[in-house]
PDB file of C-alpha atoms in Angstrom:
ATOM      1  CA  UNK A   5      59.587  18.030 135.595  1.00 38.00           C
ATOM      2  CA  UNK A   6      61.172  17.884 139.325  1.00 35.00           C
ATOM      3  CA  UNK A   7      63.517  20.502 140.669  1.00 35.00           C
ATOM      4  CA  UNK A   8      65.158  22.747 143.192  1.00 32.00           C
ATOM      5  CA  UNK A   9      63.129  23.338 146.206  1.00 36.00           C
ATOM      6  CA  UNK A  10      59.350  22.940 147.481  1.00 39.00           C
ATOM      7  CA  UNK A  11      57.554  25.146 149.915  1.00 37.00           C
ATOM      8  CA  UNK A  12      57.750  24.227 153.448  1.00 36.00           C
ATOM      9  CA  UNK A  13      54.184  24.690 153.637  1.00 38.00           C
ATOM     10  CA  UNK A  14      53.337  22.119 151.108  1.00 40.00           C
ATOM     11  CA  UNK A  15      50.933  19.870 151.911  1.00 40.00           C
ATOM     12  CA  UNK A  16      52.609  16.041 152.145  1.00 41.00           C
ATOM     13  CA  UNK A  17      50.765  13.202 150.411  1.00 41.00           C
ATOM     14  CA  UNK A  18      49.995  10.365 152.557  1.00 41.00           C
ATOM     15  CA  UNK A  19      52.074   8.363 150.344  1.00 42.00           C
ATOM     16  CA  UNK A  20      55.347   9.623 151.353  1.00 41.00           C
ATOM     17  CA  UNK A  21      55.608   9.356 155.421  1.00 43.00           C
ATOM     18  CA  UNK A  22      58.896  10.927 155.706  1.00 42.00           C
ATOM     19  CA  UNK A  23      59.901  11.263 159.346  1.00 44.00           C
ATOM     20  CA  UNK A  24      56.608   9.644 160.311  1.00 45.00           C
ATOM     21  CA  UNK A  25      56.685   8.358 164.103  1.00 48.00           C
ATOM     22  CA  UNK A  26      55.632   4.621 164.928  1.00 47.00           C
ATOM     23  CA  UNK A  27      52.000   4.452 166.069  1.00 48.00           C
ATOM     24  CA  UNK A  28      48.523   4.443 164.455  1.00 49.00           C
ATOM     25  CA  UNK A  29      48.105   1.917 161.519  1.00 83.00           C
ATOM     26  CA  UNK A  30      51.436   2.052 159.820  1.00 89.00           C
ATOM     27  CA  UNK A  31      50.324  -0.151 156.704  1.00 84.00           C
ATOM     28  CA  UNK A  32      47.301   2.278 156.048  1.00 88.00           C
ATOM     29  CA  UNK A  33      49.940   4.991 155.650  1.00 88.00           C
ATOM     30  CA  UNK A  34      51.955   2.538 153.261  1.00 93.00           C
ATOM     31  CA  UNK A  35      48.690   1.152 151.610  1.00 93.00           C
ATOM     32  CA  UNK A  36      50.301   1.205 148.221  1.00 93.00           C
ATOM     33  CA  UNK A  37      53.277  -1.355 149.004  1.00 95.00           C
ATOM     34  CA  UNK A  38      53.305  -4.889 148.290  1.00 96.00           C
ATOM     35  CA  UNK A  39      52.229  -6.564 151.349  1.00 95.00           C
ATOM     36  CA  UNK A  40      53.623  -9.879 150.333  1.00 95.00           C
ATOM     37  CA  UNK A  41      57.294  -8.248 150.705  1.00 96.00           C
ATOM     38  CA  UNK A  42      56.644  -5.111 153.300  1.00 96.00           C
ATOM     39  CA  UNK A  43      55.296  -6.692 156.371  1.00 93.00           C
ATOM     40  CA  UNK A  44      54.255  -4.280 159.692  1.00 92.00           C
ATOM     41  CA  UNK A  45      57.748  -4.847 161.267  1.00 93.00           C
ATOM     42  CA  UNK A  46      59.810  -3.963 157.937  1.00 95.00           C
ATOM     43  CA  UNK A  47      57.275  -0.825 157.494  1.00 95.00           C
ATOM     44  CA  UNK A  48      58.420   0.048 161.236  1.00 94.00           C
ATOM     45  CA  UNK A  49      62.145  -0.162 160.304  1.00 94.00           C
ATOM     46  CA  UNK A  50      61.190   2.075 157.146  1.00 94.00           C
ATOM     47  CA  UNK A  51      59.689   4.829 158.846  1.00 92.00           C
ATOM     48  CA  UNK A  52      62.267   4.467 162.062  1.00 92.00           C
ATOM     49  CA  UNK A  53      65.270   4.160 159.713  1.00 92.00           C
ATOM     50  CA  UNK A  54      67.504   1.268 159.758  1.00 93.00           C
ATOM     51  CA  UNK A  55      71.236   1.090 161.349  1.00 89.00           C
ATOM     52  CA  UNK A  56      73.253   2.949 159.029  1.00 91.00           C
ATOM     53  CA  UNK A  57      70.649   3.973 156.783  1.00 92.00           C
ATOM     54  CA  UNK A  58      71.481   0.739 154.506  1.00 95.00           C
ATOM     55  CA  UNK A  59      69.219  -2.602 153.890  1.00 96.00           C
ATOM     56  CA  UNK A  60      70.670  -5.844 153.879  1.00 95.00           C
ATOM     57  CA  UNK A  61      69.100  -9.278 153.420  1.00 95.00           C
ATOM     58  CA  UNK A  62      66.711  -7.996 150.358  1.00 97.00           C
ATOM     59  CA  UNK A  63      67.250 -10.619 147.484  1.00 97.00           C
ATOM     60  CA  UNK A  64      65.433 -13.480 149.060  1.00 97.00           C
ATOM     61  CA  UNK A  65      62.438 -11.270 149.334  1.00 97.00           C
ATOM     62  CA  UNK A  66      62.594 -10.713 145.755  1.00 97.00           C
ATOM     63  CA  UNK A  67      62.433 -14.205 144.889  1.00 98.00           C
ATOM     64  CA  UNK A  68      60.163 -15.508 147.406  1.00 98.00           C
ATOM     65  CA  UNK A  69      57.205 -17.115 145.630  1.00 98.00           C
ATOM     66  CA  UNK A  70      54.410 -14.532 146.887  1.00 98.00           C
ATOM     67  CA  UNK A  71      56.171 -11.663 145.415  1.00 98.00           C
ATOM     68  CA  UNK A  72      56.896 -13.269 142.084  1.00 98.00           C
ATOM     69  CA  UNK A  73      53.068 -14.471 141.711  1.00 98.00           C
ATOM     70  CA  UNK A  74      52.152 -10.524 142.377  1.00 98.00           C
ATOM     71  CA  UNK A  75      54.835  -9.244 140.309  1.00 97.00           C
ATOM     72  CA  UNK A  76      53.305 -11.389 137.385  1.00 98.00           C
ATOM     73  CA  UNK A  77      49.975  -9.853 138.226  1.00 97.00           C
ATOM     74  CA  UNK A  78      51.208  -6.647 138.048  1.00 95.00           C
ATOM     75  CA  UNK A  79      52.972  -7.320 134.606  1.00 96.00           C
ATOM     76  CA  UNK A  80      49.701  -9.184 133.296  1.00 97.00           C
ATOM     77  CA  UNK A  81      47.718  -5.806 133.645  1.00 96.00           C
ATOM     78  CA  UNK A  82      50.063  -3.850 131.950  1.00 93.00           C
ATOM     79  CA  UNK A  83      49.903  -6.239 128.834  1.00 94.00           C
ATOM     80  CA  UNK A  84      52.624  -5.597 126.630  1.00 92.00           C
ATOM     81  CA  UNK A  85      54.202  -7.403 123.694  1.00 94.00           C
ATOM     82  CA  UNK A  86      56.742 -10.444 123.810  1.00 95.00           C
ATOM     83  CA  UNK A  87      60.422  -9.676 124.253  1.00 94.00           C
ATOM     84  CA  UNK A  88      63.250 -11.047 122.296  1.00 94.00           C
ATOM     85  CA  UNK A  89      62.466 -14.623 122.905  1.00 95.00           C
ATOM     86  CA  UNK A  90      59.004 -14.035 121.258  1.00 96.00           C
ATOM     87  CA  UNK A  91      57.367 -15.448 124.544  1.00 97.00           C
ATOM     88  CA  UNK A  92      53.727 -13.791 125.258  1.00 97.00           C
ATOM     89  CA  UNK A  93      51.846 -13.408 128.509  1.00 97.00           C
ATOM     90  CA  UNK A  94      49.703 -16.042 127.765  1.00 97.00           C
ATOM     91  CA  UNK A  95      52.299 -18.526 126.939  1.00 98.00           C
ATOM     92  CA  UNK A  96      54.009 -17.719 130.253  1.00 98.00           C
ATOM     93  CA  UNK A  97      51.139 -18.178 132.143  1.00 98.00           C
ATOM     94  CA  UNK A  98      50.312 -21.621 130.540  1.00 98.00           C
ATOM     95  CA  UNK A  99      53.205 -22.800 133.009  1.00 98.00           C
ATOM     96  CA  UNK A 100      53.022 -20.021 135.428  1.00 98.00           C
ATOM     97  CA  UNK A 101      54.079 -21.745 138.826  1.00 98.00           C
ATOM     98  CA  UNK A 102      57.179 -23.605 136.566  1.00 98.00           C
ATOM     99  CA  UNK A 103      58.238 -20.707 135.212  1.00 98.00           C
ATOM    100  CA  UNK A 104      57.977 -18.735 138.706  1.00 98.00           C
ATOM    101  CA  UNK A 105      59.819 -21.494 140.474  1.00 98.00           C
ATOM    102  CA  UNK A 106      62.770 -21.684 138.016  1.00 98.00           C
ATOM    103  CA  UNK A 107      62.924 -18.153 138.150  1.00 98.00           C
ATOM    104  CA  UNK A 108      63.112 -18.191 141.866  1.00 98.00           C
ATOM    105  CA  UNK A 109      65.711 -20.876 141.839  1.00 98.00           C
ATOM    106  CA  UNK A 110      67.698 -19.096 139.552  1.00 98.00           C
ATOM    107  CA  UNK A 111      67.568 -15.918 141.337  1.00 97.00           C
ATOM    108  CA  UNK A 112      68.610 -17.522 144.575  1.00 97.00           C
ATOM    109  CA  UNK A 113      71.375 -19.575 142.977  1.00 97.00           C
ATOM    110  CA  UNK A 114      72.628 -16.042 141.537  1.00 95.00           C
ATOM    111  CA  UNK A 115      72.370 -17.853 137.960  1.00 96.00           C
ATOM    112  CA  UNK A 116      69.755 -15.484 136.481  1.00 96.00           C
ATOM    113  CA  UNK A 117      70.812 -13.883 133.361  1.00 94.00           C
ATOM    114  CA  UNK A 118      68.760 -11.062 131.867  1.00 94.00           C
ATOM    115  CA  UNK A 119      67.884 -11.563 128.522  1.00 94.00           C
ATOM    116  CA  UNK A 120      68.545  -8.873 125.724  1.00 93.00           C
ATOM    117  CA  UNK A 121      65.996  -5.967 125.520  1.00 91.00           C
ATOM    118  CA  UNK A 122      63.735  -5.765 122.292  1.00 92.00           C
ATOM    119  CA  UNK A 123      63.846  -2.454 120.397  1.00 89.00           C
ATOM    120  CA  UNK A 124      60.829  -1.004 118.985  1.00 87.00           C
ATOM    121  CA  UNK A 125      60.491   2.469 117.265  1.00 84.00           C
ATOM    122  CA  UNK A 126      57.390   4.336 117.721  1.00 83.00           C
ATOM    123  CA  UNK A 127      56.038   7.658 116.811  1.00 81.00           C
ATOM    124  CA  UNK A 128      56.623  10.628 119.099  1.00 75.00           C
ATOM    125  CA  UNK A 129      53.070  12.130 119.942  1.00 72.00           C
ATOM    126  CA  UNK A 130      51.980  15.002 118.130  1.00 67.00           C
ATOM    127  CA  UNK A 131      55.494  14.355 115.437  1.00 61.00           C
ATOM    128  CA  UNK A 132      54.093  12.551 112.673  1.00 66.00           C
ATOM    129  CA  UNK A 133      57.802  11.873 111.238  1.00 75.00           C
ATOM    130  CA  UNK A 134      59.818  11.514 114.496  1.00 78.00           C
ATOM    131  CA  UNK A 135      60.165   8.420 116.304  1.00 80.00           C
ATOM    132  CA  UNK A 136      61.441   7.197 119.757  1.00 77.00           C
ATOM    133  CA  UNK A 137      63.180   4.132 120.500  1.00 79.00           C
ATOM    134  CA  UNK A 138      61.041   1.726 122.987  1.00 82.00           C
ATOM    135  CA  UNK A 139      62.719  -1.029 124.843  1.00 86.00           C
ATOM    136  CA  UNK A 140      60.647  -4.381 125.622  1.00 91.00           C
ATOM    137  CA  UNK A 141      62.116  -6.795 127.714  1.00 93.00           C
ATOM    138  CA  UNK A 142      61.169 -10.483 127.938  1.00 95.00           C
ATOM    139  CA  UNK A 143      57.987 -11.356 130.061  1.00 97.00           C
ATOM    140  CA  UNK A 144      60.257 -12.984 132.633  1.00 97.00           C
ATOM    141  CA  UNK A 145      62.240 -10.042 132.798  1.00 95.00           C
ATOM    142  CA  UNK A 146      59.289  -7.795 133.571  1.00 95.00           C
ATOM    143  CA  UNK A 147      58.301 -10.031 136.170  1.00 97.00           C
ATOM    144  CA  UNK A 148      61.760  -9.868 138.092  1.00 96.00           C
ATOM    145  CA  UNK A 149      62.340  -6.104 137.544  1.00 94.00           C
ATOM    146  CA  UNK A 150      58.555  -6.003 139.090  1.00 94.00           C
ATOM    147  CA  UNK A 151      59.440  -8.045 142.015  1.00 96.00           C
ATOM    148  CA  UNK A 152      62.700  -6.147 142.414  1.00 95.00           C
ATOM    149  CA  UNK A 153      60.510  -2.780 142.331  1.00 93.00           C
ATOM    150  CA  UNK A 154      58.125  -4.182 144.971  1.00 95.00           C
ATOM    151  CA  UNK A 155      61.226  -4.517 147.426  1.00 96.00           C
ATOM    152  CA  UNK A 156      63.501  -1.349 146.232  1.00 93.00           C
ATOM    153  CA  UNK A 157      60.503   1.366 145.963  1.00 91.00           C
ATOM    154  CA  UNK A 158      59.518   2.044 149.451  1.00 93.00           C
ATOM    155  CA  UNK A 159      63.289   2.331 150.251  1.00 93.00           C
ATOM    156  CA  UNK A 160      63.834   5.307 147.903  1.00 88.00           C
ATOM    157  CA  UNK A 161      60.105   6.491 147.845  1.00 85.00           C
ATOM    158  CA  UNK A 162      60.590   7.856 151.626  1.00 83.00           C
ATOM    159  CA  UNK A 163      63.323  10.250 150.985  1.00 80.00           C
ATOM    160  CA  UNK A 164      62.201  11.759 147.638  1.00 76.00           C
ATOM    161  CA  UNK A 165      61.527  15.543 147.630  1.00 70.00           C
ATOM    162  CA  UNK A 166      58.104  17.026 147.706  1.00 72.00           C
ATOM    163  CA  UNK A 167      58.365  18.577 144.361  1.00 73.00           C
ATOM    164  CA  UNK A 168      59.096  15.353 142.570  1.00 75.00           C
ATOM    165  CA  UNK A 169      55.979  14.152 140.917  1.00 75.00           C
ATOM    166  CA  UNK A 170      57.151  11.684 138.310  1.00 69.00           C
ATOM    167  CA  UNK A 171      56.676   7.809 138.570  1.00 71.00           C
ATOM    168  CA  UNK A 172      55.542   8.327 142.253  1.00 78.00           C
ATOM    169  CA  UNK A 173      52.632   6.302 143.978  1.00 79.00           C
ATOM    170  CA  UNK A 174      49.541   8.624 143.908  1.00 76.00           C
ATOM    171  CA  UNK A 175      51.446  11.566 141.878  1.00 77.00           C
ATOM    172  CA  UNK A 176      52.018  11.954 138.355  1.00 76.00           C
ATOM    173  CA  UNK A 177      51.693  14.636 135.496  1.00 79.00           C
ATOM    174  CA  UNK A 178      47.998  16.046 136.975  1.00 82.00           C
ATOM    175  CA  UNK A 179      49.262  16.583 140.203  1.00 81.00           C
ATOM    176  CA  UNK A 180      52.421  18.181 139.012  1.00 80.00           C
ATOM    177  CA  UNK A 181      50.294  20.436 136.887  1.00 82.00           C
ATOM    178  CA  UNK A 182      48.120  21.310 139.696  1.00 85.00           C
ATOM    179  CA  UNK A 183      51.282  22.652 141.614  1.00 83.00           C
ATOM    180  CA  UNK A 184      52.116  24.839 138.660  1.00 81.00           C
ATOM    181  CA  UNK A 185      48.612  26.396 138.534  1.00 84.00           C
ATOM    182  CA  UNK A 186      48.961  26.815 142.436  1.00 85.00           C
ATOM    183  CA  UNK A 187      52.195  28.848 141.768  1.00 82.00           C
ATOM    184  CA  UNK A 188      50.505  30.922 138.842  1.00 83.00           C
ATOM    185  CA  UNK A 189      47.792  32.130 140.935  1.00 87.00           C
ATOM    186  CA  UNK A 190      49.981  32.875 143.926  1.00 83.00           C
ATOM    187  CA  UNK A 191      51.684  35.467 141.413  1.00 82.00           C
ATOM    188  CA  UNK A 192      54.499  33.340 140.105  1.00 79.00           C
ATOM    189  CA  UNK A 193      54.627  34.309 136.650  1.00 77.00           C
ATOM    190  CA  UNK A 194      58.189  33.480 135.606  1.00 75.00           C
ATOM    191  CA  UNK A 195      58.386  29.943 134.381  1.00 72.00           C
ATOM    192  CA  UNK A 196      61.606  28.221 133.316  1.00 74.00           C
ATOM    193  CA  UNK A 197      60.248  24.957 131.315  1.00 74.00           C
ATOM    194  CA  UNK A 198      63.268  22.495 130.248  1.00 73.00           C
ATOM    195  CA  UNK A 199      63.388  18.765 129.062  1.00 72.00           C
ATOM    196  CA  UNK A 200      66.727  16.505 129.662  1.00 70.00           C
ATOM    197  CA  UNK A 201      66.963  15.358 125.622  1.00 70.00           C
ATOM    198  CA  UNK A 202      67.393  11.416 125.532  1.00 67.00           C
ATOM    199  CA  UNK A 203      67.560  11.381 129.229  1.00 63.00           C
ATOM    200  CA  UNK A 204      66.848   7.322 129.744  1.00 63.00           C
ATOM    201  CA  UNK A 205      69.602   6.581 127.079  1.00 65.00           C
ATOM    202  CA  UNK A 206      72.162   8.647 128.749  1.00 69.00           C
ATOM    203  CA  UNK A 207      72.187   7.954 132.386  1.00 72.00           C
ATOM    204  CA  UNK A 208      75.412   7.317 133.520  1.00 75.00           C
ATOM    205  CA  UNK A 209      75.833   3.935 135.391  1.00 76.00           C
ATOM    206  CA  UNK A 210      78.353   4.913 138.026  1.00 83.00           C
ATOM    207  CA  UNK A 211      76.692   7.649 139.757  1.00 83.00           C
ATOM    208  CA  UNK A 212      73.402   5.682 139.522  1.00 83.00           C
ATOM    209  CA  UNK A 213      74.829   2.750 141.358  1.00 87.00           C
ATOM    210  CA  UNK A 214      76.340   4.860 144.087  1.00 88.00           C
ATOM    211  CA  UNK A 215      73.123   6.141 144.578  1.00 87.00           C
ATOM    212  CA  UNK A 216      71.477   2.800 145.173  1.00 91.00           C
ATOM    213  CA  UNK A 217      74.517   1.687 147.371  1.00 93.00           C
ATOM    214  CA  UNK A 218      73.737   4.516 149.547  1.00 92.00           C
ATOM    215  CA  UNK A 219      70.634   2.876 150.811  1.00 94.00           C
ATOM    216  CA  UNK A 220      71.315  -0.815 149.447  1.00 95.00           C
ATOM    217  CA  UNK A 221      74.049  -3.226 150.751  1.00 96.00           C
ATOM    218  CA  UNK A 222      72.532  -6.500 150.031  1.00 97.00           C
ATOM    219  CA  UNK A 223      75.669  -7.486 147.389  1.00 96.00           C
ATOM    220  CA  UNK A 224      73.289 -10.000 145.279  1.00 96.00           C
ATOM    221  CA  UNK A 225      70.570  -7.302 144.891  1.00 95.00           C
ATOM    222  CA  UNK A 226      73.218  -4.878 143.951  1.00 95.00           C
ATOM    223  CA  UNK A 227      74.865  -7.550 141.231  1.00 95.00           C
ATOM    224  CA  UNK A 228      71.312  -8.209 139.644  1.00 94.00           C
ATOM    225  CA  UNK A 229      70.846  -4.397 139.380  1.00 92.00           C
ATOM    226  CA  UNK A 230      74.102  -4.301 137.490  1.00 90.00           C
ATOM    227  CA  UNK A 231      73.424  -7.175 135.242  1.00 90.00           C
ATOM    228  CA  UNK A 232      70.423  -5.029 134.103  1.00 89.00           C
ATOM    229  CA  UNK A 233      72.484  -2.140 133.628  1.00 85.00           C
ATOM    230  CA  UNK A 234      74.756  -3.872 131.519  1.00 84.00           C
ATOM    231  CA  UNK A 235      71.676  -5.750 129.550  1.00 85.00           C
ATOM    232  CA  UNK A 236      72.141  -5.630 125.788  1.00 86.00           C
ATOM    233  CA  UNK A 237      69.702  -4.164 123.113  1.00 87.00           C
ATOM    234  CA  UNK A 238      68.588  -5.769 119.880  1.00 87.00           C
ATOM    235  CA  UNK A 239      67.194  -4.006 117.018  1.00 86.00           C
ATOM    236  CA  UNK A 240      66.317  -6.374 114.265  1.00 79.00           C
ATOM    237  CA  UNK A 241      69.659  -8.291 113.604  1.00 76.00           C
ATOM    238  CA  UNK A 242      71.924  -6.122 115.517  1.00 79.00           C
ATOM    239  CA  UNK A 243      72.823  -6.617 119.500  1.00 75.00           C
ATOM    240  CA  UNK A 244      74.889  -4.069 121.508  1.00 67.00           C
ATOM    241  CA  UNK A 245      75.294  -3.219 125.072  1.00 64.00           C
ATOM    242  CA  UNK A 246      74.971   0.676 125.758  1.00 64.00           C
ATOM    243  CA  UNK A 247      77.695   2.277 127.910  1.00 54.00           C
ATOM    244  CA  UNK A 248      75.108   4.594 129.243  1.00 48.00           C
ATOM    245  CA  UNK A 249      71.287   4.448 130.042  1.00 44.00           C
ATOM    246  CA  UNK A 250      69.436   1.859 131.516  1.00 47.00           C
ATOM    247  CA  UNK A 251      65.964  -0.310 131.237  1.00 50.00           C
ATOM    248  CA  UNK A 252      65.880  -1.038 134.948  1.00 56.00           C
ATOM    249  CA  UNK A 253      62.712  -0.176 136.688  1.00 54.00           C
ATOM    250  CA  UNK A 254      62.184   3.411 135.086  1.00 51.00           C
ATOM    251  CA  UNK A 255      60.851   4.760 138.202  1.00 49.00           C
ATOM    252  CA  UNK A 256      63.702   3.927 140.300  1.00 55.00           C
ATOM    253  CA  UNK A 257      66.323   4.840 137.858  1.00 53.00           C
ATOM    254  CA  UNK A 258      64.620   7.930 137.066  1.00 52.00           C
ATOM    255  CA  UNK A 259      64.284   9.125 140.764  1.00 51.00           C
ATOM    256  CA  UNK A 260      67.406   7.621 142.092  1.00 55.00           C
ATOM    257  CA  UNK A 261      69.593   9.241 139.404  1.00 48.00           C
ATOM    258  CA  UNK A 262      67.910  12.718 139.713  1.00 50.00           C
ATOM    259  CA  UNK A 263      67.632  12.733 143.703  1.00 51.00           C
ATOM    260  CA  UNK A 264      71.010  14.816 144.186  1.00 50.00           C
ATOM    261  CA  UNK A 265      69.108  17.547 142.508  1.00 48.00           C
ATOM    262  CA  UNK A 266      65.823  17.254 144.274  1.00 48.00           C
ATOM    263  CA  UNK A 267      67.458  18.218 147.786  1.00 47.00           C
ATOM    264  CA  UNK A 268      66.487  21.387 149.258  1.00 45.00           C
ATOM    265  CA  UNK A 269      68.254  24.651 148.584  1.00 47.00           C
ATOM    266  CA  UNK A 270      67.447  26.870 151.509  1.00 41.00           C
ATOM    267  CA  UNK A 271      69.469  30.019 149.468  1.00 43.00           C
ATOM    268  CA  UNK A 272      67.196  29.467 146.338  1.00 53.00           C
ATOM    269  CA  UNK A 273      64.000  31.340 145.677  1.00 60.00           C
ATOM    270  CA  UNK A 274      62.777  29.165 143.214  1.00 64.00           C
ATOM    271  CA  UNK A 275      59.735  26.850 143.479  1.00 67.00           C
ATOM    272  CA  UNK A 276      59.901  23.676 141.396  1.00 67.00           C
ATOM    273  CA  UNK A 277      58.024  20.512 139.779  1.00 66.00           C
ATOM    274  CA  UNK A 278      59.831  17.654 138.366  1.00 65.00           C
ATOM    275  CA  UNK A 279      58.361  14.749 136.599  1.00 67.00           C
ATOM    276  CA  UNK A 280      60.749  12.416 134.822  1.00 57.00           C
ATOM    277  CA  UNK A 281      63.184  14.058 132.761  1.00 50.00           C
ATOM    278  CA  UNK A 282      61.777  17.239 132.585  1.00 50.00           C
ATOM    279  CA  UNK A 283      61.356  20.361 135.240  1.00 53.00           C
ATOM    280  CA  UNK A 284      59.699  23.555 135.637  1.00 50.00           C
ATOM    281  CA  UNK A 285      61.120  26.344 137.853  1.00 53.00           C
ATOM    282  CA  UNK A 286      59.139  29.506 139.189  1.00 55.00           C
ATOM    283  CA  UNK A 287      61.648  32.325 140.281  1.00 55.00           C
ATOM    284  CA  UNK A 288      59.824  33.865 143.476  1.00 53.00           C
TER     285      UNK A 288
END
């Protein structure tokens, strides 16, 4: 649910310091970011804006060992099954430092290759017969993606619209529902509720990359993103490369691909909430 326009009087959450000025405790304003990546100096640049609006030299922060260790900690906390290589979290952790050092060396040398994503079919909530596909990357790919997210997320989070709630720090479905309740209590009783079918399977790669390139100019980072976009899927004995859709960091892909639709439209008399692939509009 994300949509068209937000109220100018809507309270901004502390996790999105858009237009914030330098001063005070910058790290408190960005308390959710990965501290091994986002130093106070980098956060100051984030708030003030970098020259040309684009970030360079990011990949070295991805493969820095402290970031990879923090990324593995998050992957471990999320649990999850093994990917196509059948390597579990426990197996990866048995030789953690060696595995992370090898990944760091491959990322630095630009030789790291993502493995296929294992497809598993699970039942849809509330629908006993319908199933939806679940993509399970390998543990090592989940670690790399988490490390990339640590670097990329604050760059994009800074400019997301207020009415966007999906996959954001300190936000989510419950916050979006509270916003809808506010609008209903304010007298906005006409609601358009919609969802984009097979959204994550049909995201066109080119527009998504263009959105990313608008903020990131590190060629190595862009190359790794493109490798994940072109990553193959394995379902049983079948393997193929989707022409649309992506399994790269859903929080990033969802928000960047829908970012153009989130920008303010002053002429519109609609209030909106958006979470991932759905949105709800309330006409004034």
